[in-house]
């Protein structure tokens, strides 16, 4: 009977050795699996970081677009209102003293309406570009309607203002329309 226990003991040792050999043979496969998992984790981490960056870029882009929509969304309406301003200004400028005596309250109402229109423009970031005769021509803010050699002026001086210009925040709605001297003297 002692021999049987001894045989069983030897069988157990043989089994343990066989298991150990099998485990050692599987070790490279486990190592490969660990490396594969590490590579997969790195790839997923990279995708995650890229997704975070994309989300942050989308947030910044949306904020910029929202700000631009707030600042410049009404530019088409504002541009369409400029001829109304021009016509009211011409009407006020063409009034004679005799007409002012006869229709004073009407003319005063037009002037008040024009001032209110300017206040609304300013409230929404629209400002007038009002060049004066003798100022230098600035192609960023002025549009040259004509050139004329006017004695007593320098080349590039504004010699006539046809229409005021307008800016919406930092963008030109309409450049001021001016005549420019081409006198070289």
Short mmCIF file of N, CA and C in Angstrom, two decimals:
data_model
loop_
_atom_site.label_atom_id
_atom_site.label_comp_id
_atom_site.label_asym_id
_atom_site.label_seq_id
_atom_site.Cartn_x
_atom_site.Cartn_y
_atom_site.Cartn_z
N UNK A 1 0.80 -1.15 0.00
CA UNK A 1 0.00 0.00 0.00
C UNK A 1 0.86 1.25 0.00
N UNK A 2 1.96 1.17 0.64
CA UNK A 2 2.87 2.29 0.66
C UNK A 2 3.37 2.56 -0.74
N UNK A 3 3.49 1.52 -1.51
CA UNK A 3 3.96 1.72 -2.86
C UNK A 3 2.94 2.47 -3.70
N UNK A 4 1.66 2.21 -3.48
CA UNK A 4 0.63 2.90 -4.22
C UNK A 4 0.65 4.40 -3.91
N UNK A 5 0.78 4.79 -2.65
CA UNK A 5 0.83 6.20 -2.28
C UNK A 5 2.06 6.86 -2.92
N UNK A 6 3.15 6.06 -2.93
CA UNK A 6 4.37 6.57 -3.53
C UNK A 6 4.17 6.76 -5.02
N UNK A 7 3.46 5.84 -5.69
CA UNK A 7 3.19 5.98 -7.12
C UNK A 7 2.30 7.19 -7.39
N UNK A 8 1.31 7.35 -6.53
CA UNK A 8 0.42 8.48 -6.69
C UNK A 8 1.21 9.80 -6.54
N UNK A 9 2.14 9.81 -5.58
CA UNK A 9 2.98 10.97 -5.36
C UNK A 9 3.81 11.27 -6.60
N UNK A 10 4.34 10.23 -7.20
CA UNK A 10 5.13 10.42 -8.41
C UNK A 10 4.25 10.89 -9.56
N UNK A 11 3.03 10.38 -9.62
CA UNK A 11 2.09 10.83 -10.65
C UNK A 11 1.76 12.32 -10.47
N UNK A 12 1.59 12.72 -9.21
CA UNK A 12 1.29 14.14 -8.92
C UNK A 12 2.45 15.03 -9.37
N UNK A 13 3.68 14.55 -9.13
CA UNK A 13 4.85 15.32 -9.55
C UNK A 13 4.89 15.41 -11.06
N UNK A 14 4.59 14.35 -11.74
CA UNK A 14 4.60 14.34 -13.20
C UNK A 14 3.52 15.30 -13.72
N UNK A 15 2.37 15.31 -13.08
CA UNK A 15 1.28 16.21 -13.50
C UNK A 15 1.69 17.67 -13.31
N UNK A 16 2.30 17.98 -12.16
CA UNK A 16 2.73 19.35 -11.88
C UNK A 16 3.78 19.77 -12.89
N UNK A 17 4.72 18.86 -13.21
CA UNK A 17 5.75 19.19 -14.19
C UNK A 17 5.13 19.43 -15.56
N UNK A 18 4.15 18.62 -15.93
CA UNK A 18 3.49 18.78 -17.22
C UNK A 18 2.74 20.12 -17.27
N UNK A 19 2.08 20.45 -16.17
CA UNK A 19 1.36 21.74 -16.11
C UNK A 19 2.34 22.90 -16.21
N UNK A 20 3.48 22.77 -15.52
CA UNK A 20 4.49 23.83 -15.54
C UNK A 20 5.04 24.00 -16.95
N UNK A 21 5.31 22.89 -17.64
CA UNK A 21 5.81 22.97 -19.00
C UNK A 21 4.77 23.61 -19.92
N UNK A 22 3.50 23.25 -19.73
CA UNK A 22 2.43 23.83 -20.55
C UNK A 22 2.32 25.34 -20.28
N UNK A 23 2.46 25.72 -19.00
CA UNK A 23 2.38 27.14 -18.65
C UNK A 23 3.54 27.90 -19.27
N UNK A 24 4.73 27.29 -19.23
CA UNK A 24 5.89 27.94 -19.83
C UNK A 24 5.75 28.05 -21.34
N UNK A 25 5.12 27.05 -21.94
CA UNK A 25 4.90 27.11 -23.38
C UNK A 25 3.86 28.19 -23.71
N UNK A 26 2.86 28.39 -22.83
CA UNK A 26 1.83 29.41 -23.04
C UNK A 26 2.33 30.82 -22.69
N UNK A 27 3.44 30.94 -21.95
CA UNK A 27 3.95 32.24 -21.51
C UNK A 27 4.20 33.19 -22.68
N UNK A 28 4.82 32.76 -23.77
CA UNK A 28 4.99 33.70 -24.89
C UNK A 28 3.64 34.16 -25.43
N UNK A 29 2.65 33.29 -25.45
CA UNK A 29 1.32 33.69 -25.92
C UNK A 29 0.72 34.73 -24.98
N UNK A 30 0.89 34.54 -23.66
CA UNK A 30 0.40 35.51 -22.69
C UNK A 30 1.14 36.83 -22.86
N UNK A 31 2.43 36.74 -23.10
CA UNK A 31 3.23 37.94 -23.29
C UNK A 31 2.76 38.69 -24.54
N UNK A 32 2.50 37.94 -25.61
CA UNK A 32 1.98 38.55 -26.83
C UNK A 32 0.63 39.19 -26.56
N UNK A 33 -0.21 38.51 -25.78
CA UNK A 33 -1.53 39.04 -25.46
C UNK A 33 -1.41 40.32 -24.64
N UNK A 34 -0.48 40.37 -23.70
CA UNK A 34 -0.25 41.57 -22.89
C UNK A 34 0.20 42.72 -23.80
N UNK A 35 1.13 42.44 -24.70
CA UNK A 35 1.61 43.47 -25.62
C UNK A 35 0.47 43.97 -26.51
N UNK A 36 -0.35 43.04 -26.99
CA UNK A 36 -1.49 43.41 -27.83
C UNK A 36 -2.45 44.31 -27.05
N UNK A 37 -2.72 43.95 -25.80
CA UNK A 37 -3.61 44.75 -24.97
C UNK A 37 -3.02 46.13 -24.69
N UNK A 38 -1.71 46.19 -24.47
CA UNK A 38 -1.06 47.48 -24.24
C UNK A 38 -1.17 48.37 -25.48
N UNK A 39 -0.94 47.78 -26.64
CA UNK A 39 -1.04 48.54 -27.90
C UNK A 39 -2.47 49.01 -28.12
N UNK A 40 -3.43 48.14 -27.82
CA UNK A 40 -4.84 48.50 -27.99
C UNK A 40 -5.21 49.63 -27.02
N UNK A 41 -4.71 49.54 -25.78
CA UNK A 41 -4.97 50.60 -24.79
C UNK A 41 -4.38 51.92 -25.26
N UNK A 42 -3.17 51.89 -25.79
CA UNK A 42 -2.53 53.12 -26.28
C UNK A 42 -3.32 53.72 -27.44
N UNK A 43 -3.81 52.85 -28.33
CA UNK A 43 -4.60 53.33 -29.47
C UNK A 43 -5.91 53.95 -28.98
N UNK A 44 -6.56 53.32 -28.03
CA UNK A 44 -7.80 53.87 -27.48
C UNK A 44 -7.56 55.18 -26.73
N UNK A 45 -6.45 55.25 -26.02
CA UNK A 45 -6.11 56.48 -25.32
C UNK A 45 -5.86 57.61 -26.31
N UNK A 46 -5.18 57.29 -27.41
CA UNK A 46 -4.94 58.28 -28.46
C UNK A 46 -6.26 58.76 -29.06
N UNK A 47 -7.17 57.82 -29.36
CA UNK A 47 -8.49 58.19 -29.90
C UNK A 47 -9.25 59.06 -28.92
N UNK A 48 -9.17 58.74 -27.63
CA UNK A 48 -9.86 59.50 -26.60
C UNK A 48 -9.32 60.93 -26.55
N UNK A 49 -8.00 61.07 -26.58
CA UNK A 49 -7.39 62.40 -26.53
C UNK A 49 -7.76 63.22 -27.77
N UNK A 50 -7.79 62.57 -28.92
CA UNK A 50 -8.19 63.26 -30.15
C UNK A 50 -9.66 63.69 -30.08
N UNK A 51 -10.50 62.83 -29.53
CA UNK A 51 -11.92 63.17 -29.38
C UNK A 51 -12.09 64.35 -28.43
N UNK A 52 -11.31 64.37 -27.35
CA UNK A 52 -11.35 65.52 -26.43
C UNK A 52 -10.92 66.80 -27.14
N UNK A 53 -9.85 66.71 -27.91
CA UNK A 53 -9.37 67.89 -28.65
C UNK A 53 -10.40 68.35 -29.67
N UNK A 54 -11.01 67.40 -30.38
CA UNK A 54 -12.06 67.76 -31.35
C UNK A 54 -13.24 68.44 -30.66
N UNK A 55 -13.63 67.92 -29.51
CA UNK A 55 -14.74 68.52 -28.76
C UNK A 55 -14.40 69.94 -28.32
N UNK A 56 -13.17 70.16 -27.86
CA UNK A 56 -12.74 71.49 -27.44
C UNK A 56 -12.71 72.44 -28.63
N UNK A 57 -12.21 71.97 -29.77
CA UNK A 57 -12.19 72.79 -30.98
C UNK A 57 -13.60 73.14 -31.43
N UNK A 58 -14.50 72.18 -31.36
CA UNK A 58 -15.89 72.43 -31.75
C UNK A 58 -16.53 73.45 -30.81
N UNK A 59 -16.22 73.37 -29.52
CA UNK A 59 -16.76 74.33 -28.56
C UNK A 59 -16.25 75.74 -28.88
N UNK A 60 -14.94 75.87 -29.15
CA UNK A 60 -14.36 77.17 -29.48
C UNK A 60 -14.94 77.72 -30.78
N UNK A 61 -15.07 76.84 -31.77
CA UNK A 61 -15.63 77.25 -33.06
C UNK A 61 -17.07 77.73 -32.89
N UNK A 62 -17.86 77.02 -32.10
CA UNK A 62 -19.25 77.40 -31.86
C UNK A 62 -19.32 78.74 -31.13
N UNK A 63 -18.45 78.96 -30.17
CA UNK A 63 -18.43 80.24 -29.45
C UNK A 63 -18.07 81.38 -30.39
N UNK A 64 -17.10 81.15 -31.27
CA UNK A 64 -16.71 82.18 -32.24
C UNK A 64 -17.85 82.47 -33.21
N UNK A 65 -18.49 81.42 -33.70
CA UNK A 65 -19.61 81.60 -34.63
C UNK A 65 -20.77 82.33 -33.95
N UNK A 66 -21.02 82.02 -32.67
CA UNK A 66 -22.09 82.69 -31.94
C UNK A 66 -21.77 84.17 -31.80
N UNK A 67 -20.52 84.49 -31.46
CA UNK A 67 -20.12 85.90 -31.31
C UNK A 67 -20.24 86.63 -32.64
N UNK A 68 -19.80 86.00 -33.73
CA UNK A 68 -19.91 86.63 -35.04
C UNK A 68 -21.37 86.82 -35.44
N UNK A 69 -22.22 85.85 -35.12
CA UNK A 69 -23.65 85.99 -35.44
C UNK A 69 -24.26 87.15 -34.65
N UNK A 70 -23.86 87.29 -33.38
CA UNK A 70 -24.36 88.41 -32.58
C UNK A 70 -23.88 89.74 -33.13
N UNK A 71 -22.60 89.81 -33.51
CA UNK A 71 -22.03 91.07 -33.97
C UNK A 71 -22.41 91.43 -35.40
N UNK A 72 -22.47 90.44 -36.27
CA UNK A 72 -22.62 90.74 -37.69
C UNK A 72 -23.89 90.17 -38.31
N UNK A 73 -24.73 89.55 -37.51
CA UNK A 73 -25.95 88.93 -38.03
C UNK A 73 -26.90 89.93 -38.67
N UNK A 74 -26.92 91.15 -38.16
CA UNK A 74 -27.83 92.16 -38.70
C UNK A 74 -27.21 93.03 -39.76
N UNK A 75 -26.09 92.62 -40.31
CA UNK A 75 -25.39 93.49 -41.28
C UNK A 75 -26.20 93.72 -42.55
N UNK A 76 -26.97 92.73 -42.96
CA UNK A 76 -27.78 92.91 -44.18
C UNK A 76 -28.87 93.95 -43.94
N UNK A 77 -29.54 93.86 -42.81
CA UNK A 77 -30.56 94.86 -42.46
C UNK A 77 -29.93 96.24 -42.32
N UNK A 78 -28.78 96.29 -41.64
CA UNK A 78 -28.09 97.57 -41.47
C UNK A 78 -27.72 98.17 -42.82
N UNK A 79 -27.21 97.35 -43.71
CA UNK A 79 -26.83 97.83 -45.04
C UNK A 79 -28.06 98.35 -45.79
N UNK A 80 -29.19 97.69 -45.59
CA UNK A 80 -30.42 98.13 -46.26
C UNK A 80 -30.96 99.43 -45.66
N UNK A 81 -30.58 99.75 -44.41
CA UNK A 81 -31.05 100.98 -43.76
C UNK A 81 -30.20 102.20 -44.13
N UNK A 82 -29.04 101.99 -44.70
CA UNK A 82 -28.16 103.12 -45.03
C UNK A 82 -28.77 104.09 -46.03
N UNK A 83 -29.46 103.64 -47.08
CA UNK A 83 -30.10 104.60 -47.98
C UNK A 83 -31.19 105.43 -47.28
N UNK A 84 -31.86 104.86 -46.28
CA UNK A 84 -32.85 105.62 -45.51
C UNK A 84 -32.14 106.77 -44.80
N UNK A 85 -31.01 106.47 -44.16
CA UNK A 85 -30.23 107.51 -43.50
C UNK A 85 -29.80 108.58 -44.51
N UNK A 86 -29.28 108.14 -45.66
CA UNK A 86 -28.82 109.09 -46.69
C UNK A 86 -29.95 110.00 -47.15
N UNK A 87 -31.11 109.44 -47.39
CA UNK A 87 -32.25 110.25 -47.87
C UNK A 87 -32.71 111.24 -46.81
N UNK A 88 -32.74 110.80 -45.55
CA UNK A 88 -33.13 111.72 -44.48
C UNK A 88 -32.10 112.85 -44.35
N UNK A 89 -30.83 112.51 -44.47
CA UNK A 89 -29.78 113.53 -44.38
C UNK A 89 -29.91 114.54 -45.51
N UNK A 90 -30.13 114.04 -46.72
CA UNK A 90 -30.30 114.95 -47.87
C UNK A 90 -31.52 115.85 -47.68
N UNK A 91 -32.60 115.29 -47.15
CA UNK A 91 -33.81 116.07 -46.91
C UNK A 91 -33.53 117.20 -45.93
N UNK A 92 -32.85 116.90 -44.83
CA UNK A 92 -32.55 117.92 -43.83
C UNK A 92 -31.60 118.97 -44.40
N UNK A 93 -30.61 118.54 -45.16
CA UNK A 93 -29.63 119.48 -45.72
C UNK A 93 -30.23 120.38 -46.80
N UNK A 94 -31.29 119.94 -47.44
CA UNK A 94 -31.87 120.73 -48.53
C UNK A 94 -32.92 121.74 -48.05
N UNK A 95 -33.23 121.74 -46.77
CA UNK A 95 -34.25 122.66 -46.23
C UNK A 95 -33.71 124.08 -46.22
N UNK A 96 -34.50 124.99 -46.76
CA UNK A 96 -34.14 126.41 -46.75
C UNK A 96 -34.73 127.07 -45.50
N UNK A 97 -34.28 128.29 -45.24
CA UNK A 97 -34.80 129.02 -44.08
C UNK A 97 -36.29 129.28 -44.22
N UNK A 98 -36.75 129.60 -45.45
CA UNK A 98 -38.18 129.83 -45.69
C UNK A 98 -38.98 128.57 -45.39
N UNK A 99 -38.48 127.42 -45.82
CA UNK A 99 -39.19 126.15 -45.56
C UNK A 99 -39.19 125.83 -44.07
N UNK A 100 -38.13 126.18 -43.38
CA UNK A 100 -38.05 125.92 -41.94
C UNK A 100 -39.10 126.76 -41.20
N UNK A 101 -39.34 127.99 -41.66
CA UNK A 101 -40.35 128.84 -41.04
C UNK A 101 -41.75 128.27 -41.25
N UNK A 102 -42.00 127.75 -42.44
CA UNK A 102 -43.33 127.24 -42.77
C UNK A 102 -43.57 125.87 -42.15
N UNK A 103 -42.61 124.97 -42.27
CA UNK A 103 -42.80 123.58 -41.82
C UNK A 103 -41.78 123.21 -40.74
N UNK A 104 -41.55 124.12 -39.80
CA UNK A 104 -40.55 123.91 -38.75
C UNK A 104 -40.76 122.62 -37.96
N UNK A 105 -41.97 122.37 -37.45
CA UNK A 105 -42.17 121.13 -36.67
C UNK A 105 -41.94 119.85 -37.50
N UNK A 106 -42.31 119.87 -38.76
CA UNK A 106 -42.08 118.70 -39.62
C UNK A 106 -40.59 118.45 -39.81
N UNK A 107 -39.85 119.49 -40.07
CA UNK A 107 -38.41 119.37 -40.27
C UNK A 107 -37.73 118.94 -38.97
N UNK A 108 -38.20 119.51 -37.85
CA UNK A 108 -37.65 119.11 -36.55
C UNK A 108 -37.93 117.63 -36.29
N UNK A 109 -39.09 117.14 -36.68
CA UNK A 109 -39.43 115.73 -36.54
C UNK A 109 -38.50 114.84 -37.37
N UNK A 110 -38.17 115.28 -38.56
CA UNK A 110 -37.25 114.52 -39.42
C UNK A 110 -35.86 114.49 -38.78
N UNK A 111 -35.42 115.62 -38.24
CA UNK A 111 -34.11 115.67 -37.58
C UNK A 111 -34.08 114.77 -36.34
N UNK A 112 -35.15 114.77 -35.57
CA UNK A 112 -35.23 113.89 -34.39
C UNK A 112 -35.21 112.43 -34.81
N UNK A 113 -35.92 112.10 -35.87
CA UNK A 113 -35.94 110.72 -36.38
C UNK A 113 -34.55 110.31 -36.84
N UNK A 114 -33.85 111.23 -37.49
CA UNK A 114 -32.50 110.93 -37.96
C UNK A 114 -31.56 110.72 -36.77
N UNK A 115 -31.66 111.54 -35.73
CA UNK A 115 -30.82 111.35 -34.54
C UNK A 115 -31.13 110.02 -33.86
N UNK A 116 -32.41 109.65 -33.82
CA UNK A 116 -32.80 108.38 -33.22
C UNK A 116 -32.24 107.21 -34.04
N UNK A 117 -32.25 107.34 -35.35
CA UNK A 117 -31.67 106.31 -36.21
C UNK A 117 -30.17 106.15 -35.93
N UNK A 118 -29.48 107.26 -35.73
CA UNK A 118 -28.05 107.21 -35.40
C UNK A 118 -27.85 106.54 -34.05
N UNK A 119 -28.70 106.81 -33.07
CA UNK A 119 -28.60 106.16 -31.76
C UNK A 119 -28.80 104.65 -31.88
N UNK A 120 -29.76 104.24 -32.69
CA UNK A 120 -30.00 102.80 -32.90
C UNK A 120 -28.78 102.18 -33.58
N UNK A 121 -28.23 102.86 -34.57
CA UNK A 121 -27.02 102.37 -35.23
C UNK A 121 -25.92 102.16 -34.19
N UNK A 122 -25.67 103.16 -33.35
CA UNK A 122 -24.60 103.08 -32.35
C UNK A 122 -24.86 101.96 -31.36
N UNK A 123 -26.12 101.80 -30.97
CA UNK A 123 -26.47 100.73 -30.03
C UNK A 123 -26.09 99.36 -30.58
N UNK A 124 -26.16 99.21 -31.90
CA UNK A 124 -25.87 97.92 -32.53
C UNK A 124 -24.47 97.87 -33.15
N UNK A 125 -23.60 98.81 -32.76
CA UNK A 125 -22.20 98.75 -33.19
C UNK A 125 -21.94 99.36 -34.55
N UNK A 126 -22.88 100.14 -35.06
CA UNK A 126 -22.68 100.79 -36.37
C UNK A 126 -22.23 102.22 -36.10
N UNK A 127 -21.12 102.59 -36.71
CA UNK A 127 -20.65 103.96 -36.55
C UNK A 127 -20.40 104.58 -37.91
N UNK A 128 -20.55 105.90 -37.93
CA UNK A 128 -20.42 106.65 -39.17
C UNK A 128 -18.96 106.93 -39.46
N UNK A 129 -18.57 106.76 -40.72
CA UNK A 129 -17.26 107.20 -41.20
C UNK A 129 -17.51 108.53 -41.88
N UNK A 130 -17.03 109.60 -41.28
CA UNK A 130 -17.35 110.95 -41.76
C UNK A 130 -16.08 111.69 -42.15
N UNK A 131 -15.55 111.40 -43.34
CA UNK A 131 -14.34 112.11 -43.77
C UNK A 131 -14.64 113.57 -44.07
N UNK A 132 -13.64 114.41 -43.93
CA UNK A 132 -13.79 115.83 -44.21
C UNK A 132 -12.89 116.22 -45.38
N UNK A 133 -13.28 117.27 -46.05
CA UNK A 133 -12.46 117.78 -47.15
C UNK A 133 -11.09 118.14 -46.58
N UNK A 134 -10.03 117.69 -47.24
CA UNK A 134 -8.67 117.93 -46.80
C UNK A 134 -8.05 116.72 -46.10
N UNK A 135 -8.87 115.77 -45.64
CA UNK A 135 -8.33 114.54 -45.05
C UNK A 135 -7.62 113.73 -46.12
N UNK A 136 -6.75 112.83 -45.68
CA UNK A 136 -6.06 111.93 -46.61
C UNK A 136 -7.00 110.78 -47.00
N UNK A 137 -6.93 110.37 -48.23
CA UNK A 137 -7.70 109.24 -48.73
C UNK A 137 -7.17 107.95 -48.10
N UNK A 138 -8.08 107.15 -47.54
CA UNK A 138 -7.73 105.87 -46.93
C UNK A 138 -8.53 104.78 -47.65
N UNK A 139 -7.86 103.96 -48.47
CA UNK A 139 -8.60 102.96 -49.24
C UNK A 139 -9.31 101.91 -48.37
N UNK A 140 -8.95 101.84 -47.07
CA UNK A 140 -9.62 100.90 -46.17
C UNK A 140 -11.00 101.42 -45.76
N UNK A 141 -11.19 102.74 -45.81
CA UNK A 141 -12.46 103.33 -45.36
C UNK A 141 -13.15 104.18 -46.41
N UNK A 142 -12.45 104.51 -47.48
CA UNK A 142 -13.02 105.40 -48.49
C UNK A 142 -13.06 104.72 -49.85
N UNK A 143 -14.03 105.13 -50.64
CA UNK A 143 -14.13 104.68 -52.03
C UNK A 143 -14.00 105.92 -52.91
N UNK A 144 -13.01 105.94 -53.78
CA UNK A 144 -12.79 107.09 -54.65
C UNK A 144 -13.80 107.04 -55.79
N UNK A 145 -14.68 108.01 -55.83
CA UNK A 145 -15.69 108.08 -56.89
C UNK A 145 -15.14 108.77 -58.13
N UNK A 146 -14.19 109.69 -57.91
CA UNK A 146 -13.54 110.37 -59.03
C UNK A 146 -12.22 110.95 -58.55
N UNK A 147 -11.37 111.30 -59.50
CA UNK A 147 -10.13 112.02 -59.23
C UNK A 147 -10.14 113.29 -60.07
N UNK A 148 -9.65 114.38 -59.47
CA UNK A 148 -9.59 115.64 -60.20
C UNK A 148 -8.35 116.41 -59.75
N UNK A 149 -7.67 117.07 -60.69
CA UNK A 149 -6.49 117.85 -60.32
C UNK A 149 -6.92 119.23 -59.79
N UNK A 150 -7.12 119.35 -58.50
CA UNK A 150 -7.57 120.60 -57.88
C UNK A 150 -6.37 121.36 -57.34
N UNK A 151 -6.09 122.54 -57.89
CA UNK A 151 -4.95 123.33 -57.40
C UNK A 151 -5.12 123.66 -55.91
N UNK A 152 -4.01 123.71 -55.21
CA UNK A 152 -4.03 124.02 -53.78
C UNK A 152 -4.22 122.80 -52.89
N UNK A 153 -4.23 121.63 -53.51
CA UNK A 153 -4.36 120.38 -52.74
C UNK A 153 -3.18 119.48 -53.07
N UNK A 154 -3.02 118.48 -52.25
CA UNK A 154 -1.99 117.48 -52.51
C UNK A 154 -2.64 116.24 -53.11
N UNK A 155 -1.86 115.50 -53.84
CA UNK A 155 -2.36 114.26 -54.41
C UNK A 155 -2.78 113.32 -53.26
N UNK A 156 -3.98 112.77 -53.35
CA UNK A 156 -4.48 111.86 -52.34
C UNK A 156 -5.34 112.53 -51.27
N UNK A 157 -5.50 113.86 -51.35
CA UNK A 157 -6.39 114.56 -50.42
C UNK A 157 -7.84 114.41 -50.88
N UNK A 158 -8.72 114.35 -49.90
CA UNK A 158 -10.16 114.30 -50.22
C UNK A 158 -10.59 115.71 -50.57
N UNK A 159 -11.25 115.86 -51.74
CA UNK A 159 -11.71 117.18 -52.17
C UNK A 159 -13.23 117.30 -52.14
N UNK A 160 -13.92 116.17 -52.02
CA UNK A 160 -15.38 116.20 -51.93
C UNK A 160 -15.86 114.92 -51.26
N UNK A 161 -16.91 115.04 -50.44
CA UNK A 161 -17.52 113.88 -49.80
C UNK A 161 -18.91 113.70 -50.41
N UNK A 162 -19.11 112.60 -51.11
CA UNK A 162 -20.41 112.33 -51.74
C UNK A 162 -21.36 111.64 -50.77
N UNK A 163 -20.86 110.71 -49.98
CA UNK A 163 -21.69 109.99 -49.01
C UNK A 163 -20.82 109.51 -47.86
N UNK A 164 -21.39 109.54 -46.67
CA UNK A 164 -20.67 109.03 -45.50
C UNK A 164 -20.60 107.51 -45.60
N UNK A 165 -19.62 106.97 -44.91
CA UNK A 165 -19.49 105.52 -44.85
C UNK A 165 -19.93 105.02 -43.49
N UNK A 166 -20.00 103.70 -43.36
CA UNK A 166 -20.44 103.09 -42.11
C UNK A 166 -19.63 101.83 -41.82
N UNK A 167 -19.34 101.63 -40.53
CA UNK A 167 -18.66 100.43 -40.08
C UNK A 167 -19.55 99.70 -39.10
N UNK A 168 -19.55 98.39 -39.16
CA UNK A 168 -20.23 97.54 -38.19
C UNK A 168 -19.14 96.86 -37.39
N UNK A 169 -18.97 97.32 -36.15
CA UNK A 169 -17.88 96.89 -35.28
C UNK A 169 -16.56 97.15 -36.00
N UNK A 170 -15.90 96.13 -36.50
CA UNK A 170 -14.61 96.35 -37.16
C UNK A 170 -14.67 96.06 -38.66
N UNK A 171 -15.88 95.94 -39.19
CA UNK A 171 -16.05 95.65 -40.63
C UNK A 171 -16.73 96.83 -41.32
N UNK A 172 -16.33 97.02 -42.56
CA UNK A 172 -16.94 98.08 -43.37
C UNK A 172 -18.30 97.61 -43.87
N UNK A 173 -19.34 98.41 -43.58
CA UNK A 173 -20.65 98.16 -44.19
C UNK A 173 -20.69 98.83 -45.56
N UNK A 174 -20.23 100.08 -45.56
CA UNK A 174 -20.14 100.82 -46.81
C UNK A 174 -19.03 101.84 -46.67
N UNK A 175 -18.10 101.87 -47.61
CA UNK A 175 -17.04 102.89 -47.52
C UNK A 175 -17.60 104.28 -47.82
N UNK A 176 -16.97 105.29 -47.26
CA UNK A 176 -17.36 106.66 -47.57
C UNK A 176 -17.01 106.93 -49.03
N UNK A 177 -17.92 107.59 -49.72
CA UNK A 177 -17.72 107.87 -51.14
C UNK A 177 -17.17 109.29 -51.26
N UNK A 178 -15.97 109.39 -51.84
CA UNK A 178 -15.26 110.67 -51.86
C UNK A 178 -14.65 110.92 -53.23
N UNK A 179 -14.36 112.21 -53.46
CA UNK A 179 -13.57 112.63 -54.60
C UNK A 179 -12.16 112.89 -54.10
N UNK A 180 -11.17 112.53 -54.91
CA UNK A 180 -9.78 112.61 -54.49
C UNK A 180 -8.99 113.50 -55.45
N UNK A 181 -8.08 114.26 -54.88
CA UNK A 181 -7.23 115.13 -55.70
C UNK A 181 -6.14 114.32 -56.38
N UNK A 182 -5.93 114.64 -57.64
CA UNK A 182 -4.81 114.03 -58.37
C UNK A 182 -3.79 115.11 -58.76
N UNK A 183 -3.92 116.28 -58.14
CA UNK A 183 -3.02 117.42 -58.45
C UNK A 183 -1.60 117.12 -58.00
N UNK A 184 -0.67 117.28 -58.90
CA UNK A 184 0.75 117.07 -58.59
C UNK A 184 1.46 118.40 -58.74
N UNK A 185 1.42 119.18 -57.70
CA UNK A 185 2.03 120.49 -57.84
C UNK A 185 2.84 120.91 -56.74
#
